[in-house]
JSON list of C-alpha atoms in Angstrom, two decimals:
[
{"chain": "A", "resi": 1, "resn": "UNK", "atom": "CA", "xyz": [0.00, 0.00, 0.00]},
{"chain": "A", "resi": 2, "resn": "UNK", "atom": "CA", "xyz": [3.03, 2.29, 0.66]},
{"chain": "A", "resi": 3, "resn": "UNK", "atom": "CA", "xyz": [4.74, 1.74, -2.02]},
{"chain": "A", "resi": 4, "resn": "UNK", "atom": "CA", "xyz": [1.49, 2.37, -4.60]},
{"chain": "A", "resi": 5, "resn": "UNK", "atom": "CA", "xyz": [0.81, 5.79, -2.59]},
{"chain": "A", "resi": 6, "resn": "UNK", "atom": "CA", "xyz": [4.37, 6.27, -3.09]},
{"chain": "A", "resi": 7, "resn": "UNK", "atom": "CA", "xyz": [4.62, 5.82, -7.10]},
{"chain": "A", "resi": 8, "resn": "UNK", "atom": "CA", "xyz": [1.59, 7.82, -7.33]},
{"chain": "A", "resi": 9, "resn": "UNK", "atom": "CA", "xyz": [2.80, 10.61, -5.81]},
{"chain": "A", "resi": 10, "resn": "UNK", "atom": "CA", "xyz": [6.23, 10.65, -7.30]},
{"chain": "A", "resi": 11, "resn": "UNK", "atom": "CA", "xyz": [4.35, 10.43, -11.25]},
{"chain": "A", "resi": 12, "resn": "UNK", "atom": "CA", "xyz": [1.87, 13.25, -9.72]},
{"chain": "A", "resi": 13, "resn": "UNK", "atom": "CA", "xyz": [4.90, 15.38, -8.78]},
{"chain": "A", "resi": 14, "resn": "UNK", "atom": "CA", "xyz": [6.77, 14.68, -11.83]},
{"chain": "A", "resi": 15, "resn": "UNK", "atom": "CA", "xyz": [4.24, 15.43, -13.75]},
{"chain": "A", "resi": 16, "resn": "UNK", "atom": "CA", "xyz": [3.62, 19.56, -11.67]},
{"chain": "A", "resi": 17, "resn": "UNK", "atom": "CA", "xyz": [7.34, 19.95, -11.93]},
{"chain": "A", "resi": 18, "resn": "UNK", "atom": "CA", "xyz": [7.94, 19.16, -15.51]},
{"chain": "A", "resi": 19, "resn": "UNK", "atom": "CA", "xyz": [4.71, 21.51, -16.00]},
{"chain": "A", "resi": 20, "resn": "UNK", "atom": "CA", "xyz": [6.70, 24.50, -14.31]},
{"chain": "A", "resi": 21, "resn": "UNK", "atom": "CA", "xyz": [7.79, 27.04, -17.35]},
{"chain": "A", "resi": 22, "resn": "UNK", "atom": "CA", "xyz": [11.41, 27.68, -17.50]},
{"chain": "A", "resi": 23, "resn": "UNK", "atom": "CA", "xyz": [10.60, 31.52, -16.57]},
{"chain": "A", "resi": 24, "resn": "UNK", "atom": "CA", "xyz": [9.26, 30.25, -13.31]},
{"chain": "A", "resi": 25, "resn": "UNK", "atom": "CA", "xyz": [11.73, 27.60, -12.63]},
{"chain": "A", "resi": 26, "resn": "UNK", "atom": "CA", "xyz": [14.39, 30.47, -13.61]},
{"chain": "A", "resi": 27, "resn": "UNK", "atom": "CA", "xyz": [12.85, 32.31, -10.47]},
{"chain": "A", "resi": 28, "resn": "UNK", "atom": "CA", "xyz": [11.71, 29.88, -8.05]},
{"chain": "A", "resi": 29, "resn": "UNK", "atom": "CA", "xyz": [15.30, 28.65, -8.62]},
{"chain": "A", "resi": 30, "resn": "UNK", "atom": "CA", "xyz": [16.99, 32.40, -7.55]},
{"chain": "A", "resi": 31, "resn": "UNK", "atom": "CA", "xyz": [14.56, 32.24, -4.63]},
{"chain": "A", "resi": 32, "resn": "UNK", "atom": "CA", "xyz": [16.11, 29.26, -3.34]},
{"chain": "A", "resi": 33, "resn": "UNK", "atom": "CA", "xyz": [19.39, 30.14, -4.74]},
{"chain": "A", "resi": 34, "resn": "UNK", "atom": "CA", "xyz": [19.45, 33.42, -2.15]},
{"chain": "A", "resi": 35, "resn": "UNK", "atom": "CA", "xyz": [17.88, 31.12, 1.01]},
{"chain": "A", "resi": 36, "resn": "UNK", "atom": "CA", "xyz": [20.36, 28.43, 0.75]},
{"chain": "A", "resi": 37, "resn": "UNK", "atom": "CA", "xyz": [23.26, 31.24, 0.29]},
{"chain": "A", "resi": 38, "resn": "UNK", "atom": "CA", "xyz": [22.05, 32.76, 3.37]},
{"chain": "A", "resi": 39, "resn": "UNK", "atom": "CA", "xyz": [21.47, 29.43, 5.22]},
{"chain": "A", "resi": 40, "resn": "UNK", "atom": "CA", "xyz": [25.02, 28.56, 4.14]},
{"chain": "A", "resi": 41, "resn": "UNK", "atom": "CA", "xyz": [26.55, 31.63, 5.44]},
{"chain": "A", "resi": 42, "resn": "UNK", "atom": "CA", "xyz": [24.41, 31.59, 8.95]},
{"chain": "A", "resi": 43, "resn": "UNK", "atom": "CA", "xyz": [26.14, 27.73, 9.20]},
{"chain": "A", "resi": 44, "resn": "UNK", "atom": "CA", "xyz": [29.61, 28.92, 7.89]},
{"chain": "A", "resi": 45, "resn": "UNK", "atom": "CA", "xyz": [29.88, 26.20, 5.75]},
{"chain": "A", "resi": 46, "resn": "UNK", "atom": "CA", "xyz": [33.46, 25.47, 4.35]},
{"chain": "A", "resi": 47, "resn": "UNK", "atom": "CA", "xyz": [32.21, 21.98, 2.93]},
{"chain": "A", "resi": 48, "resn": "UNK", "atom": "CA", "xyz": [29.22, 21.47, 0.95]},
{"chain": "A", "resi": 49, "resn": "UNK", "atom": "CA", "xyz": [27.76, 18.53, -0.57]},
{"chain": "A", "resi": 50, "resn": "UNK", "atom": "CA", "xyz": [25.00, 18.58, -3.13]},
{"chain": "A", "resi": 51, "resn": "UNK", "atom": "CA", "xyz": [23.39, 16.91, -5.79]},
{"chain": "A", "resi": 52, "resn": "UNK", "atom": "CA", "xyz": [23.98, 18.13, -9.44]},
{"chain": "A", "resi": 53, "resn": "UNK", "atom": "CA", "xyz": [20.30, 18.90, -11.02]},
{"chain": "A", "resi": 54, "resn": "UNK", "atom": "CA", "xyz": [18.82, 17.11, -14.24]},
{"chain": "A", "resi": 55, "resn": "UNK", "atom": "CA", "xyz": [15.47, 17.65, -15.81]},
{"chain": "A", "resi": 56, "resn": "UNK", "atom": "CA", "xyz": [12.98, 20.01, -14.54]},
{"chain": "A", "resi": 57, "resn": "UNK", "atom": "CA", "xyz": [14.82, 19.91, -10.61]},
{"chain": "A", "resi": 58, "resn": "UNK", "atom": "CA", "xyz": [15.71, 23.36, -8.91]},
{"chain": "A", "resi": 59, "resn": "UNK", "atom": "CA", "xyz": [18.78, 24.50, -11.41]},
{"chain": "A", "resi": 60, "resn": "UNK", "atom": "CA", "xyz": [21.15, 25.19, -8.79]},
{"chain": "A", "resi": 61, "resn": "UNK", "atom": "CA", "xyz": [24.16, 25.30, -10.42]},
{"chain": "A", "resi": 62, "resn": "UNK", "atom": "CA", "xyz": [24.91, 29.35, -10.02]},
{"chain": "A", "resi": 63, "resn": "UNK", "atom": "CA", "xyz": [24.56, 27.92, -6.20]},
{"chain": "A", "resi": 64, "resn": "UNK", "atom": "CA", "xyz": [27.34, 25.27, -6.57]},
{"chain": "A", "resi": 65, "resn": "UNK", "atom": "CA", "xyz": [29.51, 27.90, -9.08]},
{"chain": "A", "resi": 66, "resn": "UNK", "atom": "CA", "xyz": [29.72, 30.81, -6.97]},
{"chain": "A", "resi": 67, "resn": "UNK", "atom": "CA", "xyz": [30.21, 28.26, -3.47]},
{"chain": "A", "resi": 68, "resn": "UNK", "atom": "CA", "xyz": [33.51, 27.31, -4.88]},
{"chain": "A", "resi": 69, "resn": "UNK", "atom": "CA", "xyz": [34.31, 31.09, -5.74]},
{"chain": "A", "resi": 70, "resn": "UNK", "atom": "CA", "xyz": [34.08, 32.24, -1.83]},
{"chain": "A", "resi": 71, "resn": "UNK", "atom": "CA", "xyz": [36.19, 29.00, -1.15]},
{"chain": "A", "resi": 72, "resn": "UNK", "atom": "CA", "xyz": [34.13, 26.50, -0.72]},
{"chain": "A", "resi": 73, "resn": "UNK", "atom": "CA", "xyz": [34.76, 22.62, -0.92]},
{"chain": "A", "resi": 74, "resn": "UNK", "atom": "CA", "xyz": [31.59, 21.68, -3.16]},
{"chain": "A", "resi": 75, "resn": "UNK", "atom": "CA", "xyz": [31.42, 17.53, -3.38]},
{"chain": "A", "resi": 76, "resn": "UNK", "atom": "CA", "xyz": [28.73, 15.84, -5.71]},
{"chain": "A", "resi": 77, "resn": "UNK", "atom": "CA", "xyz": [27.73, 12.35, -6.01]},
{"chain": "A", "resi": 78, "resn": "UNK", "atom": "CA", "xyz": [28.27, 9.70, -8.86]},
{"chain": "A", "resi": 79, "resn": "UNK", "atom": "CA", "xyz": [26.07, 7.32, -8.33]},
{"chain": "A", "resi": 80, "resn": "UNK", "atom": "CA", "xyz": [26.72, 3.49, -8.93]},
{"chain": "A", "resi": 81, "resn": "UNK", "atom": "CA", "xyz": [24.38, 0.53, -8.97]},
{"chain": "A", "resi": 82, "resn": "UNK", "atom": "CA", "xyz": [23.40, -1.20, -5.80]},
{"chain": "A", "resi": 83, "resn": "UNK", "atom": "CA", "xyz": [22.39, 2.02, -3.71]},
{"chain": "A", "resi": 84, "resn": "UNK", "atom": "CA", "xyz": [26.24, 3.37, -3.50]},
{"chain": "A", "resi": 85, "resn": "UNK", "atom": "CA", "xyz": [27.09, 6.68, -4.03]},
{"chain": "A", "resi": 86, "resn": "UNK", "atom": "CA", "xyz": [30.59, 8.03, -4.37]},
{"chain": "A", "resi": 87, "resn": "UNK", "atom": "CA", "xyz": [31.73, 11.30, -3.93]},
{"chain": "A", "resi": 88, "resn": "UNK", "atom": "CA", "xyz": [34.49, 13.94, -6.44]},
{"chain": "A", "resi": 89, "resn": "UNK", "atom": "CA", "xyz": [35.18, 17.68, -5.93]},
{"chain": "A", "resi": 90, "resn": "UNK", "atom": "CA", "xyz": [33.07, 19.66, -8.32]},
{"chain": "A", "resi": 91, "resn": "UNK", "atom": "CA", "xyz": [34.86, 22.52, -9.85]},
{"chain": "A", "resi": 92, "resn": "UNK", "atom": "CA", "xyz": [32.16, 23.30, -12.61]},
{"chain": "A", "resi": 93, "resn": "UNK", "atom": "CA", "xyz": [30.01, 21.96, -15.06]},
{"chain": "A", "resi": 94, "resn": "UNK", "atom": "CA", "xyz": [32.66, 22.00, -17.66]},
{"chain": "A", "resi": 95, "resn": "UNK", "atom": "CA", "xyz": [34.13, 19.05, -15.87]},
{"chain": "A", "resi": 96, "resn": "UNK", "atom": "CA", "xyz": [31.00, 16.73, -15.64]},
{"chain": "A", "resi": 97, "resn": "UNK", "atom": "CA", "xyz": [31.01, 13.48, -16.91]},
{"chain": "A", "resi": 98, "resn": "UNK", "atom": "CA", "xyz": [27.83, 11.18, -17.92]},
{"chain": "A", "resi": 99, "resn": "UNK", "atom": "CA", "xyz": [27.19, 8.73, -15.61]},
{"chain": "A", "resi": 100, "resn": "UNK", "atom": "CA", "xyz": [24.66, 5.76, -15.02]},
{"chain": "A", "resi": 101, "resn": "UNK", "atom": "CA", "xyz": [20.69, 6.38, -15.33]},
{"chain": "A", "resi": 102, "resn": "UNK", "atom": "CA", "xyz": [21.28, 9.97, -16.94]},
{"chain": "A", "resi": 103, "resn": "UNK", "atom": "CA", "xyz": [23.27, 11.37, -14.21]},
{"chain": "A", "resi": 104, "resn": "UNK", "atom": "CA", "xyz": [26.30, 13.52, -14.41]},
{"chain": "A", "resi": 105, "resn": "UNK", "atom": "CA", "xyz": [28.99, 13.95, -11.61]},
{"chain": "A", "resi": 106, "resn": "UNK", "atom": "CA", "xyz": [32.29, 15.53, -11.58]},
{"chain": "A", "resi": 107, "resn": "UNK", "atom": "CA", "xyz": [35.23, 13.92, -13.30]},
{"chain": "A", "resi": 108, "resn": "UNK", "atom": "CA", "xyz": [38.05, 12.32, -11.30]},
{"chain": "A", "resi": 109, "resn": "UNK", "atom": "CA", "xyz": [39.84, 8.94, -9.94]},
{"chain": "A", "resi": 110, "resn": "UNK", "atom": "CA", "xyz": [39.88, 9.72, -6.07]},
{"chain": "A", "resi": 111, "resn": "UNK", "atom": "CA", "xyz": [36.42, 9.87, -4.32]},
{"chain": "A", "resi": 112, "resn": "UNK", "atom": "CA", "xyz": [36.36, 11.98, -1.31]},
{"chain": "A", "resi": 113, "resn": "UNK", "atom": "CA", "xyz": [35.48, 10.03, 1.96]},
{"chain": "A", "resi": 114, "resn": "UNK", "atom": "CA", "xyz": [35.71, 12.83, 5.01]},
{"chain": "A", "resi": 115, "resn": "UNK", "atom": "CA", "xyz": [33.02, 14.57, 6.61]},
{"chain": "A", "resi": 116, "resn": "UNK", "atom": "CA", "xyz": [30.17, 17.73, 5.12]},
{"chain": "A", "resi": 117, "resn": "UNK", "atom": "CA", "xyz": [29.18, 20.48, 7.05]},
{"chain": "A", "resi": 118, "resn": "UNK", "atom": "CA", "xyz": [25.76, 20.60, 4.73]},
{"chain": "A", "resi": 119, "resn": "UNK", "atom": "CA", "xyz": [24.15, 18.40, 2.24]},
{"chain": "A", "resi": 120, "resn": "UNK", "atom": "CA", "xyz": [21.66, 19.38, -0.21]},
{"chain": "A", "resi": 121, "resn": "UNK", "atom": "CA", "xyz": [19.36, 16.41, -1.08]},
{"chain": "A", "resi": 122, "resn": "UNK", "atom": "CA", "xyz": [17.45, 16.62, -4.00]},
{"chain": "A", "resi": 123, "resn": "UNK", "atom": "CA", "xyz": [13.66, 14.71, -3.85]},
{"chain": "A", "resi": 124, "resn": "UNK", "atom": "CA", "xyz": [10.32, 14.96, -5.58]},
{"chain": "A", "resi": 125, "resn": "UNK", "atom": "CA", "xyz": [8.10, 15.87, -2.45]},
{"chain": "A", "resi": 126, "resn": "UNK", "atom": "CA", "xyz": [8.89, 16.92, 1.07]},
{"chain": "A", "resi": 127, "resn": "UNK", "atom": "CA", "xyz": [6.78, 17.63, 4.56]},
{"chain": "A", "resi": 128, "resn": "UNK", "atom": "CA", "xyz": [7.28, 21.22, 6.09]},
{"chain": "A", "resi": 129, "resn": "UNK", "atom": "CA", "xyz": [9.57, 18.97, 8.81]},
{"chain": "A", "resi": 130, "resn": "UNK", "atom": "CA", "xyz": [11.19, 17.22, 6.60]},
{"chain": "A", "resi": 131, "resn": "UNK", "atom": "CA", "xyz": [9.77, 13.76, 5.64]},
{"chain": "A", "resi": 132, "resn": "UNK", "atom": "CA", "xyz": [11.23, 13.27, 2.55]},
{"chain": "A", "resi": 133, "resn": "UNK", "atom": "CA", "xyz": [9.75, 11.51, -0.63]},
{"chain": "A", "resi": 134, "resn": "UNK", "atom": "CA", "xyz": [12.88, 10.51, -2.89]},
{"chain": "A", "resi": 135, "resn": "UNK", "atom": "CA", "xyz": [13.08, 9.05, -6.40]},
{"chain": "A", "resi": 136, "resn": "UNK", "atom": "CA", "xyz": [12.39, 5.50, -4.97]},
{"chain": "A", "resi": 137, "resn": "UNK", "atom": "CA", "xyz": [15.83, 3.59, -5.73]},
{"chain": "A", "resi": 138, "resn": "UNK", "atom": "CA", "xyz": [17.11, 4.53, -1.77]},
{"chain": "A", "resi": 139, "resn": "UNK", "atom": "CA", "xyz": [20.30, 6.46, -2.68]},
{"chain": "A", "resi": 140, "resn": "UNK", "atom": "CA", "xyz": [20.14, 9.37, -0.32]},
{"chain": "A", "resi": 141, "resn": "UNK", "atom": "CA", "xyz": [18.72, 6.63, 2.51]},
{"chain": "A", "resi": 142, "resn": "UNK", "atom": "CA", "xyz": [21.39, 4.96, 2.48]},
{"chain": "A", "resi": 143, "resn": "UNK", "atom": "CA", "xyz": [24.17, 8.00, 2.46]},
{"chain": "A", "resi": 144, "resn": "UNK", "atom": "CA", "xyz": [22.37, 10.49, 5.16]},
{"chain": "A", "resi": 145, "resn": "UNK", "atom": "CA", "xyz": [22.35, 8.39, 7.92]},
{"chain": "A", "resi": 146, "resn": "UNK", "atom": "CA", "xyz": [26.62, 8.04, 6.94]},
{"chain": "A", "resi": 147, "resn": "UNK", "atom": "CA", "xyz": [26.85, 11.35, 7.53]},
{"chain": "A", "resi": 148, "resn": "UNK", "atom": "CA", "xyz": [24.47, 12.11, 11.06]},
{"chain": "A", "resi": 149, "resn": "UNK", "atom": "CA", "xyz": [26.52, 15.47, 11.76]},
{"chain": "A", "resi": 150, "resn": "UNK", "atom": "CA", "xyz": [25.77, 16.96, 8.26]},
{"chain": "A", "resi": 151, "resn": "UNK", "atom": "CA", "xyz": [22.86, 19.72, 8.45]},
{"chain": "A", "resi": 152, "resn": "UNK", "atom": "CA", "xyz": [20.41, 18.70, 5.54]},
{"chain": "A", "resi": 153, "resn": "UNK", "atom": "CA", "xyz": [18.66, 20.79, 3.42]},
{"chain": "A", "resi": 154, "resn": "UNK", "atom": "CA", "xyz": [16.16, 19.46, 0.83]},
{"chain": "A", "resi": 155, "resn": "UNK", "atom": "CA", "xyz": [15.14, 22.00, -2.14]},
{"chain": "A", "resi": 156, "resn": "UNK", "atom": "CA", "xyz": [12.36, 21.89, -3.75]},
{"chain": "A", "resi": 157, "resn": "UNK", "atom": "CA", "xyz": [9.26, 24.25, -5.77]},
{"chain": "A", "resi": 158, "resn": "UNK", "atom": "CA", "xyz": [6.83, 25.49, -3.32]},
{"chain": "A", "resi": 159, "resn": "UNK", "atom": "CA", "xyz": [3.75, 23.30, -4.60]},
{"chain": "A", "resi": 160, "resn": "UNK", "atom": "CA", "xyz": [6.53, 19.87, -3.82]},
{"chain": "A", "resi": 161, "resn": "UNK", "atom": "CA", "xyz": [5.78, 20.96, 0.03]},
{"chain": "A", "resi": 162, "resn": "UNK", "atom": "CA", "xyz": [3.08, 18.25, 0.87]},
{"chain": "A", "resi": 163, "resn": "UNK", "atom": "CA", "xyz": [1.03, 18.09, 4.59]},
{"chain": "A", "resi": 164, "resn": "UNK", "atom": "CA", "xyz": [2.06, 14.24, 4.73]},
{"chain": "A", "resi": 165, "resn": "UNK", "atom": "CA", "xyz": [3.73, 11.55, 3.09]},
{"chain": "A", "resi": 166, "resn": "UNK", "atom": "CA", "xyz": [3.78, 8.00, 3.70]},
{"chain": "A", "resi": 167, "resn": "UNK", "atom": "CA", "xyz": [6.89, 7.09, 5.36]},
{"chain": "A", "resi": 168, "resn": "UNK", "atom": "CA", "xyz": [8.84, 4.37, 5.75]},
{"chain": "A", "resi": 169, "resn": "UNK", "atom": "CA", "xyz": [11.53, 3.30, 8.75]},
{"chain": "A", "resi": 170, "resn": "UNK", "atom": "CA", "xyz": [14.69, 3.76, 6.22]},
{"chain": "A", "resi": 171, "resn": "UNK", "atom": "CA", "xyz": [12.89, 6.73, 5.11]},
{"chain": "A", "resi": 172, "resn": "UNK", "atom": "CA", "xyz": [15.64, 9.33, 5.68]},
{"chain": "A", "resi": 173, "resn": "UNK", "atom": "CA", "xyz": [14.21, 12.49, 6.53]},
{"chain": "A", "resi": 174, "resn": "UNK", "atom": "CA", "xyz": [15.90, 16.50, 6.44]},
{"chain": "A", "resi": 175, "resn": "UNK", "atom": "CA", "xyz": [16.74, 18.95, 8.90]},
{"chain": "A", "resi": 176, "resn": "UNK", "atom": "CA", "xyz": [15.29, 21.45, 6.19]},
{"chain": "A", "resi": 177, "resn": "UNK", "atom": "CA", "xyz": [13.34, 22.32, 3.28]},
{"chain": "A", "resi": 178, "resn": "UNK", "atom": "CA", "xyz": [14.24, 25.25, 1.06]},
{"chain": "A", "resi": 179, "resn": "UNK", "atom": "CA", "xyz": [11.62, 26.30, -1.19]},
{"chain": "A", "resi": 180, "resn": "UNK", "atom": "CA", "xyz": [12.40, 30.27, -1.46]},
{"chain": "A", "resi": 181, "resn": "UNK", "atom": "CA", "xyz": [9.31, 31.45, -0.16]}
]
């Protein structure tokens, strides 16, 4: 039963954020763009972690480009079958490689394995506290709970904020959501 509820909400979500014009997504994105900036600065973050955007997700690239100009370690994920993730330095889009299921991540031969002061967690719904409604394949469930002193920060459009969602006990769930309002 949780698993239908949770398919149907990921293709109903899908489905709003794919509808979002790129004018709006452009704007939303900024929004969220200035909140995480601000968040990031109020946490003094010297290490970030985040997830590198595809398809109609919050385009937060300008984000990652201009962390790594104020000095900034910025890490993103490659992902690899069987629910592992491994980490490289991102220093720009210019240096992305394809990866499996569509992805991108930063080129290089030696992941990163020490510690984040934030991670940015990408999903397609989230709770105002931070119940968190993934892709479904259990990537970022299995990584968060690796990382316990990170602060997390999901981003997402406003109308991705849902009152509930049905949760699971290796749901992972995020200190905050960011959705520039």
């Amino acid at each position: 039963m949780i698993a239908y509820q949770k398919k149907t909400l990921r293709q109903r979500m899908l489905v709003q954020r794919d509808a979002c014009g790129p004018d709006e997504r452009s704007a939303l994105s900024e929004r969220i763009i200035t909140e995480l900036e601000a968040l990031m600065h109020e946490r003094r973050v010297k290490v970030l972690h985040s997830f590198l955007p595809m398809g109609s997700e919050v385009e937060i690239f300008p984000l990652l480009d201009r962390a790594i100009a104020n000095g900034i370690a910025v890490y993103a994920p490659k992902t690899l079958r069987g629910r592992v993730l491994e980490h490289y330095r991102y220093t720009g889009q210019q240096h992305l490689v394809p990866g499996v299921f569509g992805t991108k991540h930063p080129a290089g031969d030696q992941p990163y394995t020490g510690t984040y002061d934030m991670i940015i967690v990408p999903g397609l719904a989230f709770t105002p506290k931070g119940d968190r409604l993934g892709y479904g394949a259990g990537y970022y469930d299995t990584f968060l709970p690796q990382h316990p002193k990170a602060f997390t920060v999901a981003v997402c459009f406003p109308f991705q904020v849902v009152d509930d969602l049905p949760v699971e006990a290796h749901d992972s769930a995020v200190d905050r959501v960011v959705i520039g309002a």
